[in-house]
Short mmCIF file of C-alpha atoms and ligand atoms in Angstrom, two decimals:
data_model
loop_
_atom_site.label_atom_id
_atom_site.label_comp_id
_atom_site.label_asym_id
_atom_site.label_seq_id
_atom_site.Cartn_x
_atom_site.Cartn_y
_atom_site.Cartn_z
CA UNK A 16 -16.11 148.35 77.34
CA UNK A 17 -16.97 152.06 78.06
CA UNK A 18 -19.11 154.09 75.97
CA UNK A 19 -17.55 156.43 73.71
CA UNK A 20 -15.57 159.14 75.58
CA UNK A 21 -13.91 161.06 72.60
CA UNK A 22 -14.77 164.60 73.91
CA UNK A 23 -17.28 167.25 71.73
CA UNK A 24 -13.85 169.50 72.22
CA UNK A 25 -11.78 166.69 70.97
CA UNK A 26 -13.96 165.57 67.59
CA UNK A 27 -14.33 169.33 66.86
CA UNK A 28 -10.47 169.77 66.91
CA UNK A 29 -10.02 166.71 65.28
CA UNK A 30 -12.24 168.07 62.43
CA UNK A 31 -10.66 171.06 62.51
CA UNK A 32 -7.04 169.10 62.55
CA UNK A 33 -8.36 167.22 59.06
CA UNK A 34 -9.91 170.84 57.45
CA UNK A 35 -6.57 172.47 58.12
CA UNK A 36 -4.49 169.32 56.28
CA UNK A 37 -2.21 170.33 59.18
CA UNK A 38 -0.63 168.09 61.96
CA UNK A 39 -0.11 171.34 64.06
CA UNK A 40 -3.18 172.33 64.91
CA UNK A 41 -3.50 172.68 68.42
CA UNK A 42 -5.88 170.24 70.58
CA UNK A 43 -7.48 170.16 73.61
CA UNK A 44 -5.31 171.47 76.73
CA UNK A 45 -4.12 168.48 78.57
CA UNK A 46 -6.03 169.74 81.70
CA UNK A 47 -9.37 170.00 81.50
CA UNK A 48 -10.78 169.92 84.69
CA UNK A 49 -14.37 170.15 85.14
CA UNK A 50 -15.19 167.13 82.41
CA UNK A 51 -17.69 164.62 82.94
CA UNK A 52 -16.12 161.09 83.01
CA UNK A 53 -18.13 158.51 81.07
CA UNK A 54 -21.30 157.15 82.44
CA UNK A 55 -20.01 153.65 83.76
CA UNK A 56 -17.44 155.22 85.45
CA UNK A 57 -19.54 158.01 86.95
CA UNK A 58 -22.01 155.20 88.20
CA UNK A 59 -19.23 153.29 90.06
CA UNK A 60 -17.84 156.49 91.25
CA UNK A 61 -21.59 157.32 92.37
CA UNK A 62 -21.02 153.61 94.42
CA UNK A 63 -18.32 154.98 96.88
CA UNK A 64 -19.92 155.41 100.22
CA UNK A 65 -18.28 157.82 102.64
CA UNK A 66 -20.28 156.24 105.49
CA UNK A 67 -18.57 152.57 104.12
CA UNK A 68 -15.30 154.50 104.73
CA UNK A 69 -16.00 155.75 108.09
CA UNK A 70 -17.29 152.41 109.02
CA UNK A 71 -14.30 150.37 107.81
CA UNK A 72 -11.96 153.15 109.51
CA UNK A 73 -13.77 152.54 112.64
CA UNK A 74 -13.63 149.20 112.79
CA UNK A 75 -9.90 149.08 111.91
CA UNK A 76 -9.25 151.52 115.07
CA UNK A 77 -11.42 149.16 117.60
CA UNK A 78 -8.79 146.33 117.04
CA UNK A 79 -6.34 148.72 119.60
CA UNK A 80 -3.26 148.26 118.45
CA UNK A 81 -2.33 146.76 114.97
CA UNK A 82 1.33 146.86 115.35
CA UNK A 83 3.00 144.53 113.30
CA UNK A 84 4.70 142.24 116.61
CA UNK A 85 0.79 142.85 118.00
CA UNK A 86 -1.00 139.62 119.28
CA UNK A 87 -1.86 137.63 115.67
CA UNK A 88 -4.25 135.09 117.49
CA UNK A 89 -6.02 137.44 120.11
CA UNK A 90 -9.74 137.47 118.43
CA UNK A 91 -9.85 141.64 119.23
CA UNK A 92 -6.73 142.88 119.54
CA UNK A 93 -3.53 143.00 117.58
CA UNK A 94 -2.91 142.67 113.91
CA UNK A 95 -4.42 139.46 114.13
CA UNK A 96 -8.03 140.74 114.32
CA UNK A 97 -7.32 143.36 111.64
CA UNK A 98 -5.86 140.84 109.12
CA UNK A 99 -8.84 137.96 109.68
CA UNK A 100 -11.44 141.64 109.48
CA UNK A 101 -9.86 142.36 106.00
CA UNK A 102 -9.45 139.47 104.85
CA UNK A 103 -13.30 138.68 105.46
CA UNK A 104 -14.24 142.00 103.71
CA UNK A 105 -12.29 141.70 100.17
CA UNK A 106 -14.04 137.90 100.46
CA UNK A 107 -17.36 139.57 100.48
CA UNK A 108 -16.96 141.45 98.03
CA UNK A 109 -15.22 138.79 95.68
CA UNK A 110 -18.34 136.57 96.22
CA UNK A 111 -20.13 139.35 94.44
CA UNK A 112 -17.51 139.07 91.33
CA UNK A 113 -18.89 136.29 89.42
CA UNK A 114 -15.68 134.52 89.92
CA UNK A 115 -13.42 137.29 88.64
CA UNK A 116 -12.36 138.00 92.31
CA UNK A 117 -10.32 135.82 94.46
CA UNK A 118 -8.48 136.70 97.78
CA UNK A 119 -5.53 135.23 99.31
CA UNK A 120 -3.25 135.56 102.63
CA UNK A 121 0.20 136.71 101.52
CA UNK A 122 2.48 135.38 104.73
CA UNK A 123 6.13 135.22 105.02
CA UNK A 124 8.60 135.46 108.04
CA UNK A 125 10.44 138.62 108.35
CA UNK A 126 13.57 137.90 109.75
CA UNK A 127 15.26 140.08 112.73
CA UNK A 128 15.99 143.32 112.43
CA UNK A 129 16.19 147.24 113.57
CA UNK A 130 12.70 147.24 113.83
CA UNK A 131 11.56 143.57 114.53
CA UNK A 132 13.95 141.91 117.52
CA UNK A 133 12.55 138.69 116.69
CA UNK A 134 11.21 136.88 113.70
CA UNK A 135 8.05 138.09 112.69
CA UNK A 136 4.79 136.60 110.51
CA UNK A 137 3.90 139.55 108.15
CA UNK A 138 0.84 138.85 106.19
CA UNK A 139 -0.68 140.65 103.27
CA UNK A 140 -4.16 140.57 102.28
CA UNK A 141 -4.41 140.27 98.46
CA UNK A 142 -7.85 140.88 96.41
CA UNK A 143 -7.16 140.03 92.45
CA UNK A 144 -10.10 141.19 90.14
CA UNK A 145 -8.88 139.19 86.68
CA UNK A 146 -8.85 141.10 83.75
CA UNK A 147 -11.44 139.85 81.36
CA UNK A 148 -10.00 141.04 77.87
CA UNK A 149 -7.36 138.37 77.00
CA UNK A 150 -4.81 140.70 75.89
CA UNK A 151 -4.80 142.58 78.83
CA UNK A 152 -5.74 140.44 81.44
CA UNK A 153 -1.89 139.87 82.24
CA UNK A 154 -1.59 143.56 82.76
CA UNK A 155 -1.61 144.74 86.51
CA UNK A 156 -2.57 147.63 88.29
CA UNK A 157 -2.24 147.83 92.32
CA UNK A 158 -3.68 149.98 94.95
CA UNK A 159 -2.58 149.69 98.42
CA UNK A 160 -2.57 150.28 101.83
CA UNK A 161 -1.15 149.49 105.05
CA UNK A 162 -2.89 148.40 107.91
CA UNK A 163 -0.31 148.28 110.49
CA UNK A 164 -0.15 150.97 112.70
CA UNK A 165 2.24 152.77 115.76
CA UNK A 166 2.70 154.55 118.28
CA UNK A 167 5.19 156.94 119.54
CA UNK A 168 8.09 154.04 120.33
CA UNK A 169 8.04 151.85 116.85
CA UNK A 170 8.79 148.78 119.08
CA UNK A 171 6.15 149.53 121.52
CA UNK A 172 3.60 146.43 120.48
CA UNK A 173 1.10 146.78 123.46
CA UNK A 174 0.14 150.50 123.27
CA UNK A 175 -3.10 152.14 121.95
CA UNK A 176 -2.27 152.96 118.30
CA UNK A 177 -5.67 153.23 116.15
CA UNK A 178 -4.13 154.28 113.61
CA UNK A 179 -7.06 156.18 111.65
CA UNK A 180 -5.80 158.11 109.10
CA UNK A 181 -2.17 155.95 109.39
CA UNK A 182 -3.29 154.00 107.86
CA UNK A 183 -7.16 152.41 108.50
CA UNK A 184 -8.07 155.39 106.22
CA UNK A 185 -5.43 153.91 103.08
CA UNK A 186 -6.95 150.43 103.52
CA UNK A 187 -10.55 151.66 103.82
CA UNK A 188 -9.59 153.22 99.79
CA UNK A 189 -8.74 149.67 98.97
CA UNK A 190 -11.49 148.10 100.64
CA UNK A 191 -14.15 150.11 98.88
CA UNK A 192 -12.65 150.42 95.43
CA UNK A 193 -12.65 146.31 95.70
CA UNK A 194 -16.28 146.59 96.52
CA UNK A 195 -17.31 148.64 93.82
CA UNK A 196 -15.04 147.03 91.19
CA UNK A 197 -15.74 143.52 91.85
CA UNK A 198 -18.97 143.32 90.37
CA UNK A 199 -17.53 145.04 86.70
CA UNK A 200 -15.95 143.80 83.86
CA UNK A 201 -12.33 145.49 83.48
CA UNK A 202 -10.35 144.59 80.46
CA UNK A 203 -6.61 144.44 82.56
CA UNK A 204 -6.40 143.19 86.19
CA UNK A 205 -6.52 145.28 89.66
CA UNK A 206 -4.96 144.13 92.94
CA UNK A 207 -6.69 145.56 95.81
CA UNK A 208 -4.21 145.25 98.95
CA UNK A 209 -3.80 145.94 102.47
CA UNK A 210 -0.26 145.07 103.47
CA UNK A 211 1.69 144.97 107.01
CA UNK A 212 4.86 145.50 108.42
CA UNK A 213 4.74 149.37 106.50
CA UNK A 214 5.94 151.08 109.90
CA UNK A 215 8.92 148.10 110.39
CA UNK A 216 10.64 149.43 106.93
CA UNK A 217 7.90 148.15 104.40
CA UNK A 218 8.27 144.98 105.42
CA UNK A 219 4.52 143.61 103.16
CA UNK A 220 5.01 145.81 100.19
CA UNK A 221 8.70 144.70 99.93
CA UNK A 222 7.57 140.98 99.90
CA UNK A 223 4.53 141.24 97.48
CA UNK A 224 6.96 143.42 94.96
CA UNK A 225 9.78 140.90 95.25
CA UNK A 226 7.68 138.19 94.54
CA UNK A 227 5.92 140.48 91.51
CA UNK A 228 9.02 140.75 89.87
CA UNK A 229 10.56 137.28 90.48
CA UNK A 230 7.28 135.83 88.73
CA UNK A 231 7.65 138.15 85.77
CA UNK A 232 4.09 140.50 86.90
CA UNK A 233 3.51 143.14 84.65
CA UNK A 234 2.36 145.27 87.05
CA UNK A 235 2.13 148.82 84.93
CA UNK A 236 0.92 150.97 87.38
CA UNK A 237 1.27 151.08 91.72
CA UNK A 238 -0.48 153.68 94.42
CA UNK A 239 -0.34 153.51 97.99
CA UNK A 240 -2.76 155.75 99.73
CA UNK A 241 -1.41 156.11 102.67
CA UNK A 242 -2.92 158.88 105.19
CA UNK A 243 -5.53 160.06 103.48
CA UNK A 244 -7.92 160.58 106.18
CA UNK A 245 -7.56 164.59 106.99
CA UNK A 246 -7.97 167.64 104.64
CA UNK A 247 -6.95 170.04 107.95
CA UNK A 248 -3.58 170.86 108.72
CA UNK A 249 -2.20 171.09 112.25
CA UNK A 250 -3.15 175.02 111.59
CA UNK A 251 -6.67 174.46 111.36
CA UNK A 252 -6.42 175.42 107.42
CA UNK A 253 -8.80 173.06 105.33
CA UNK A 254 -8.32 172.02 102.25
CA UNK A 255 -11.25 169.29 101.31
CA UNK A 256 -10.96 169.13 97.65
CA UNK A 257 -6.88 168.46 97.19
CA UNK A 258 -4.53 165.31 97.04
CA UNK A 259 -1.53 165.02 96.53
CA UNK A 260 0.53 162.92 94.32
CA UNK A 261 4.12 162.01 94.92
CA UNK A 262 5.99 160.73 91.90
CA UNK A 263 9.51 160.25 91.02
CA UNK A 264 11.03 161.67 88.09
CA UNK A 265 14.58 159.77 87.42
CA UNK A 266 13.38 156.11 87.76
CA UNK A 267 14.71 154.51 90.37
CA UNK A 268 16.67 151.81 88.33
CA UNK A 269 17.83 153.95 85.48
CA UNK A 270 21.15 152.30 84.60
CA UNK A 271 24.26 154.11 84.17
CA UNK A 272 23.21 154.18 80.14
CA UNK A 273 19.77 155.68 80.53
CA UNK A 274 21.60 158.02 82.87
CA UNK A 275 24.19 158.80 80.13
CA UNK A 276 21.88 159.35 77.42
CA UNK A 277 19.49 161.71 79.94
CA UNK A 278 22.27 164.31 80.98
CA UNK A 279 22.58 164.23 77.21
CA UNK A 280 19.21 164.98 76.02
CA UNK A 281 16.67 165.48 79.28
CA UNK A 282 14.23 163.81 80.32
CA UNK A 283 14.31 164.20 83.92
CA UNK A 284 10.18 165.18 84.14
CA UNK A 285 9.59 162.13 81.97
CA UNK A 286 9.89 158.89 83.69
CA UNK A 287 7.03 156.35 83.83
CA UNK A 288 5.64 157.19 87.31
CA UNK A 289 5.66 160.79 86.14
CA UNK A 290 3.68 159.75 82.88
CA UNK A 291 1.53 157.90 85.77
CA UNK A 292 0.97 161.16 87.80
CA UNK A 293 0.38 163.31 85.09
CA UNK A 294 -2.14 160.11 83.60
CA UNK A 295 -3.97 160.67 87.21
CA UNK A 296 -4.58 164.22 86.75
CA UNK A 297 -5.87 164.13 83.63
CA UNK A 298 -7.97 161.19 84.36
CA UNK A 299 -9.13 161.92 88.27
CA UNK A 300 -10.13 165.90 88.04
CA UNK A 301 -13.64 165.71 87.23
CA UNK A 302 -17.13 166.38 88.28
CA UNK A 303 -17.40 163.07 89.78
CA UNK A 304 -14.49 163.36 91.67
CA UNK A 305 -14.67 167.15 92.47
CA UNK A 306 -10.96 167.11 93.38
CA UNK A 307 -7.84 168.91 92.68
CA UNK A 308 -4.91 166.47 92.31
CA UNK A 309 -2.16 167.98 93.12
CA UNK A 310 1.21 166.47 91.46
CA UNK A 311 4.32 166.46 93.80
CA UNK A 312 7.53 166.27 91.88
CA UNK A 313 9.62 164.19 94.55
CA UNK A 314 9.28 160.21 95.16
CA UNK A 315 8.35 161.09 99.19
CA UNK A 316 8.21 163.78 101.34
CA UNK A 317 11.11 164.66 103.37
CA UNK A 318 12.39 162.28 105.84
CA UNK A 319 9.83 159.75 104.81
CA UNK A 320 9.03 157.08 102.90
CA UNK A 321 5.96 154.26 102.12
CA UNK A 322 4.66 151.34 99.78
CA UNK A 323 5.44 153.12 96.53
CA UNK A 324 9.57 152.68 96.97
CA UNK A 325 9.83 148.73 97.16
CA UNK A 326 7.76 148.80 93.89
CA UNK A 327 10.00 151.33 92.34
CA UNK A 328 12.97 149.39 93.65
CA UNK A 329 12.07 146.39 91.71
CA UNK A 330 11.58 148.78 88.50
CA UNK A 331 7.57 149.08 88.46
CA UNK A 332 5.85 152.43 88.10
CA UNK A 333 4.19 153.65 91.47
CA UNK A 334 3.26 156.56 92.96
CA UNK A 335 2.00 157.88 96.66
CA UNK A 336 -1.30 159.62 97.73
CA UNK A 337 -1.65 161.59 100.87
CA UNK A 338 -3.60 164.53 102.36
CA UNK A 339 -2.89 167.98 101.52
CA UNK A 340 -0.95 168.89 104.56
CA UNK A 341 -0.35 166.39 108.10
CA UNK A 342 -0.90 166.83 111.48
CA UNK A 343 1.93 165.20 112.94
CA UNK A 344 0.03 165.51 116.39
CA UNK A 345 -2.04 162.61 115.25
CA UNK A 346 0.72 160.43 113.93
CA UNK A 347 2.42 157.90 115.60
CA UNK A 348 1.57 159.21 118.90
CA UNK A 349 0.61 157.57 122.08
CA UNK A 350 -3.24 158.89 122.87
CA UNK A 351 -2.74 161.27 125.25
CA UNK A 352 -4.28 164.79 125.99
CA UNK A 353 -1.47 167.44 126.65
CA UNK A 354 -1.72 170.92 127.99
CA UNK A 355 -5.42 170.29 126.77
CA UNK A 356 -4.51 169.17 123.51
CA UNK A 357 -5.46 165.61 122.07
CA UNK A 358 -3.23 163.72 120.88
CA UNK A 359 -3.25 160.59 118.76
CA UNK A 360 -4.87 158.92 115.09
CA UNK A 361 -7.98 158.57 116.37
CA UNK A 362 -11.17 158.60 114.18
CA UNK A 363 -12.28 161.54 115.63
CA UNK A 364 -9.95 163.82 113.33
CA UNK A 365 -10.61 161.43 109.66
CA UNK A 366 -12.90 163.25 107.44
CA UNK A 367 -14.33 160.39 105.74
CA UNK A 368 -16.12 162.68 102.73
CA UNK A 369 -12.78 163.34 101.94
CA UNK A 370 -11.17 160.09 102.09
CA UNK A 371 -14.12 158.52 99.87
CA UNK A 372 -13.43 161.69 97.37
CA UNK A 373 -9.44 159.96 97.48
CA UNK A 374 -11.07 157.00 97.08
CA UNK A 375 -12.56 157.93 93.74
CA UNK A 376 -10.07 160.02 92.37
CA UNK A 377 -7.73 156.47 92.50
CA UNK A 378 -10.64 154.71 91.61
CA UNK A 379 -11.09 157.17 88.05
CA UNK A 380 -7.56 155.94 87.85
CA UNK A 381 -7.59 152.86 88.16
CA UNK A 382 -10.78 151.89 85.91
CA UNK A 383 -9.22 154.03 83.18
CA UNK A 384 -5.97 152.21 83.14
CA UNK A 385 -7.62 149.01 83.14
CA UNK A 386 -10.46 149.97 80.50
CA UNK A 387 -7.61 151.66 78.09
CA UNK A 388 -5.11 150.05 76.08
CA UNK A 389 -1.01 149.20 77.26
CA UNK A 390 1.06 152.55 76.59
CA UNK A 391 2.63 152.09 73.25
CA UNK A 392 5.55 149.81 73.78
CA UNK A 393 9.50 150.42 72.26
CA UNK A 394 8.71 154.31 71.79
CA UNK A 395 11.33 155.39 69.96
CA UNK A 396 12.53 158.78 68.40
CA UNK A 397 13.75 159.12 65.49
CA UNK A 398 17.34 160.96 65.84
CA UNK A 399 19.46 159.59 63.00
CA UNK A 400 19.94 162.67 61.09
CA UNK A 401 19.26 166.42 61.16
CA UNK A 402 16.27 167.46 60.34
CA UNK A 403 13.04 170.12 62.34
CA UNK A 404 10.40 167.18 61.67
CA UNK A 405 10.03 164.84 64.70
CA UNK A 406 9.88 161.16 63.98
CA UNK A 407 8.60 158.73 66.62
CA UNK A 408 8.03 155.38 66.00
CA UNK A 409 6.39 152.30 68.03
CA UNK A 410 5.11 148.67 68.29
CA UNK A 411 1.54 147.75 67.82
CA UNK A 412 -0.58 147.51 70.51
CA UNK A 413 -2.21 144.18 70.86
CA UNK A 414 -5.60 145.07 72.16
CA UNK A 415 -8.46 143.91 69.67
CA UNK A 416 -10.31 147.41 70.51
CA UNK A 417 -7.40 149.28 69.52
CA UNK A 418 -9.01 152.56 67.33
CA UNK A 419 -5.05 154.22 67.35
CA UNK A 420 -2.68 156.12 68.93
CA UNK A 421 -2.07 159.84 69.96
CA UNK A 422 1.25 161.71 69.68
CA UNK A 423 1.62 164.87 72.63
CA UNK A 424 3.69 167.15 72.77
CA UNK A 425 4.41 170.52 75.32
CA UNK A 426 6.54 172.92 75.62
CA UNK A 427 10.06 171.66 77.76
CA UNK A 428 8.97 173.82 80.71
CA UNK A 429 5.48 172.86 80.99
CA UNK A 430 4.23 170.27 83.64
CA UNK A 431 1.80 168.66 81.15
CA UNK A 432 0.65 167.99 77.90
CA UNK A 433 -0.11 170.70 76.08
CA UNK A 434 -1.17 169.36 72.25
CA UNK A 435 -2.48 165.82 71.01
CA UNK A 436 -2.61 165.15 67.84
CA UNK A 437 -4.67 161.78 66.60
CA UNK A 438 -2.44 159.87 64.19
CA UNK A 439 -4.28 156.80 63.40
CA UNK A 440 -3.50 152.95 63.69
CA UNK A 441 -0.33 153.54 62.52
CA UNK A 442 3.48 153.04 64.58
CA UNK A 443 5.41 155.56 62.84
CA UNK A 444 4.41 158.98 62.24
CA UNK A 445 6.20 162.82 60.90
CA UNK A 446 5.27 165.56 62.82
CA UNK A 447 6.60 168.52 60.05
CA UNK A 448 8.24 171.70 61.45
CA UNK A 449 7.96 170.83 65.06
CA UNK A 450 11.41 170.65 66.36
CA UNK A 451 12.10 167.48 68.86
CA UNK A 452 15.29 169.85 69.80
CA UNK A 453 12.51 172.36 70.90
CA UNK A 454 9.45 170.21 72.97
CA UNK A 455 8.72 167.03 74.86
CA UNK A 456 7.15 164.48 72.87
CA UNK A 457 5.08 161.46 73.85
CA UNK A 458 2.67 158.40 72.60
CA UNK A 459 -0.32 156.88 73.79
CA UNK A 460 -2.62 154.20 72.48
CA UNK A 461 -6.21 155.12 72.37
CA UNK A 462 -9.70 152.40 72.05
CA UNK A 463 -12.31 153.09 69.91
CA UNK A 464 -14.37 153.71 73.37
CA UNK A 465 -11.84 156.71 73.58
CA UNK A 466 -10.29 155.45 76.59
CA UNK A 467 -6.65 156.44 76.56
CA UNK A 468 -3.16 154.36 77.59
CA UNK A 469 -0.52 156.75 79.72
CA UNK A 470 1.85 158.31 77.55
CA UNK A 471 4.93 156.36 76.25
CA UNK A 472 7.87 158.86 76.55
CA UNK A 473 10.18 158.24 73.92
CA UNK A 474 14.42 157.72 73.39
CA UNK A 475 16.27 157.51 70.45
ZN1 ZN B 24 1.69 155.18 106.93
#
């Protein structure tokens, strides 16, 4: 458990909410950058170690090449190397878990295809740190990243590719976060990944969500970080202290009803990886972290695509980090210098302060998620009559630290929440003379630490 994280702001408004009899007085702003994060979370964030980063990053590049049809058995080069060098960190860190940790070798055959000519072993490395809160130890967060890596041809297999900041510097974030975790107590359970075959069409993160869903995983929240090595753009322009955050509005398995009932009454801006994105803002801009998270309203950038879609495909919330702005000199290239110019993903562009500030921005995210209570399940709004209150109504939460829940609400143009308004431990709750025609409404689930669930958007 956390120590108590209800804000000064918060408690005075909440005093002032009770004085004024009123469930419209207004709350804290749902951005409130510049907040210190509780102490246990500050310490672990205190734990990331930039020079960890750089070293992992380093090491990743010296295997050569860690294409996906790269040597697996050659002891220093090839995706071999890499997946025995992983797989030997996340076990060093789980022997510091008391148990709580164990790591396994994900490995399937790909069979043949645009990208793959012949049958390929894909293997994901796979660090589980169990929950230890019974209620929520079935409840799964994941953060990823792959350790493959190209260059210019996609089916070249022999050629340099160190792959630094695509992607040694995504699988360094999960590296770290697994060292720093493993030796806490977290009440729901993190995956810590580093998966292959990303560059073949997502070959690893297709696999592990596939097998996720066929076993019934409640996996409530996914990131890849995947090139997050570099805060300069190929202009030169620096921009140390931003991330981005692609999420996806419209889920991407919203059935022909949810469709239906959307073009009826919106909800476009309100899907769960959105609620997820907008959770990581509120919960990863801090003094700690000292970064801006900046929230992209598209599932990818144009023309691409990583390990956030398979997990969306299978109808789990996920979203994508990456740098501020790309260099596409220094992806998937062949190392070569060109009219003077260097090209390539070597470590000699990563910033590795940065990529350990990424690091702790997901890792804010991530130890919040699994510290706070399951977003209030069945959220439902009421819309069987006419009427200016707003009705919303949910199941119980099952956690036995459970204090209650919040209701939000903002204004149907604003990006974020804009008022919270404690309600208690109760599942159904008025708001008077605040119009649901007017405003987006939510629900989350709060512990008596004050640790706070994502927000549960609701439908009739
Ligand atoms: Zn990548």
């Amino acid at each position: 458990m956390s120590r108590a994280r209800l804000g000064a702001l918060t408690c005075a408004l909440a005093l002032v909410l009770a004085l004024a009899g009123t469930a419209q007085a207004k709350t804290r702003a749902a951005e409130d950058r510049g907040h210190a994060p509780p102490r246990e979370l500050r310490s672990m964030l205190r734990e990331v170690s930039a020079r960890n980063i750089e070293a992992s990053i380093r090491k990743l590049a010296s295997f050569g090449t860690r294409h996906t049809l790269s040597s697996q058995d050659d002891p220093n080069r090839g995706i071999g190397a890499a997946r025995d060098w992983i797989f030997d960190q996340f076990q060093q860190s789980a022997a510091k878990s008391d148990g709580r940790m164990t790591v396994q070798k994900q490995s399937f055959v790909q069979p043949p295809g645009p990208r793959n000519p012949t049958p390929v072993i894909v293997t994901n490395l796979v660090a589980t740190l169990r929950g230890t809160q019974p209620e929520s130890a079935n409840r799964v967060y994941v953060v990823s990243g792959h350790y493959d890596s190209r260059c210019t041809d996609v089916l070249n297999f022999t050629c340099d590719a160190p792959g630094a900041d695509d992607d040694a510097s995504g699988v360094a974030v999960s590296l770290e976060l697994a060292r720093v975790m493993a030796t806490r107590k977290l009440d729901a359970t993190i995956v810590f990944m580093a998966v292959a075959g990303e560059e073949q069409n997502l070959f690893g993160s297709t696999f592990f969500a596939q097998q996720a869903k066929a076993a019934g995983t409640d996996i409530e929240g996914m990131f890849t970080n995947d090139i997050v090595g570099s805060s300069t753009s190929d202009t030169g322009r620096r921009d140390p202290f931003t991330v981005r955050l692609f999420s996806e509005g419209v889920p991407t398995t919203e059935t022909p009803a949810q469709t239906a009932l959307r073009q009826s009454i919106g909800g476009e801006n309100d899907g769960p990886s959105r609620q997820l994105a907008r959770y990581v803002k509120e919960v990863g801009e801090n003094s700690a972290t000292g970064m801006h998270v900046r929230l992209i309203w598209r599932r990818d950038r144009f023309l691409r695509g990583g390990d956030q879609l398979p997990f969306l495909q299978q109808g789990y919330t996920a979203a994508r980090f990456t740098e501020p702005a790309e260099n596409f000199a220094h992806q998937h290239q062949d190392v070569r210098v060109e009219n003077g110019v260097q090209f390539g993903d070597l470590p000699e562009f990563v910033d590795f302060n940065y990529t350990a500030r990424v690091a702790r921005v997901n890792g804010a995210a991530l130890w919040s998620l699994a510290m706070a209570p399951t977003s209030p399940k069945n959220a439902r709004i009421d819309a069987t009559q006419l009427t200016n209150d707003t009705t919303l109504t949910w199941n119980a939460n099952p956690e036995p630290d459970l204090a209650g829940y919040e209701i939000v609400w903002r204004e149907s143009t604003a990006p974020l929440w804009e008022h919270t308004i404690p309600v208690g431990n109760v599942t159904r709750f008025t708001i008077k003379d605040l119009s649901k025609d007017n405003v987006q409404v939510g629900v989350r689930a709060v512990d008596r630490d004050g640790n706070r669930s994502p927000v549960s958007y609701p439908t009739p």
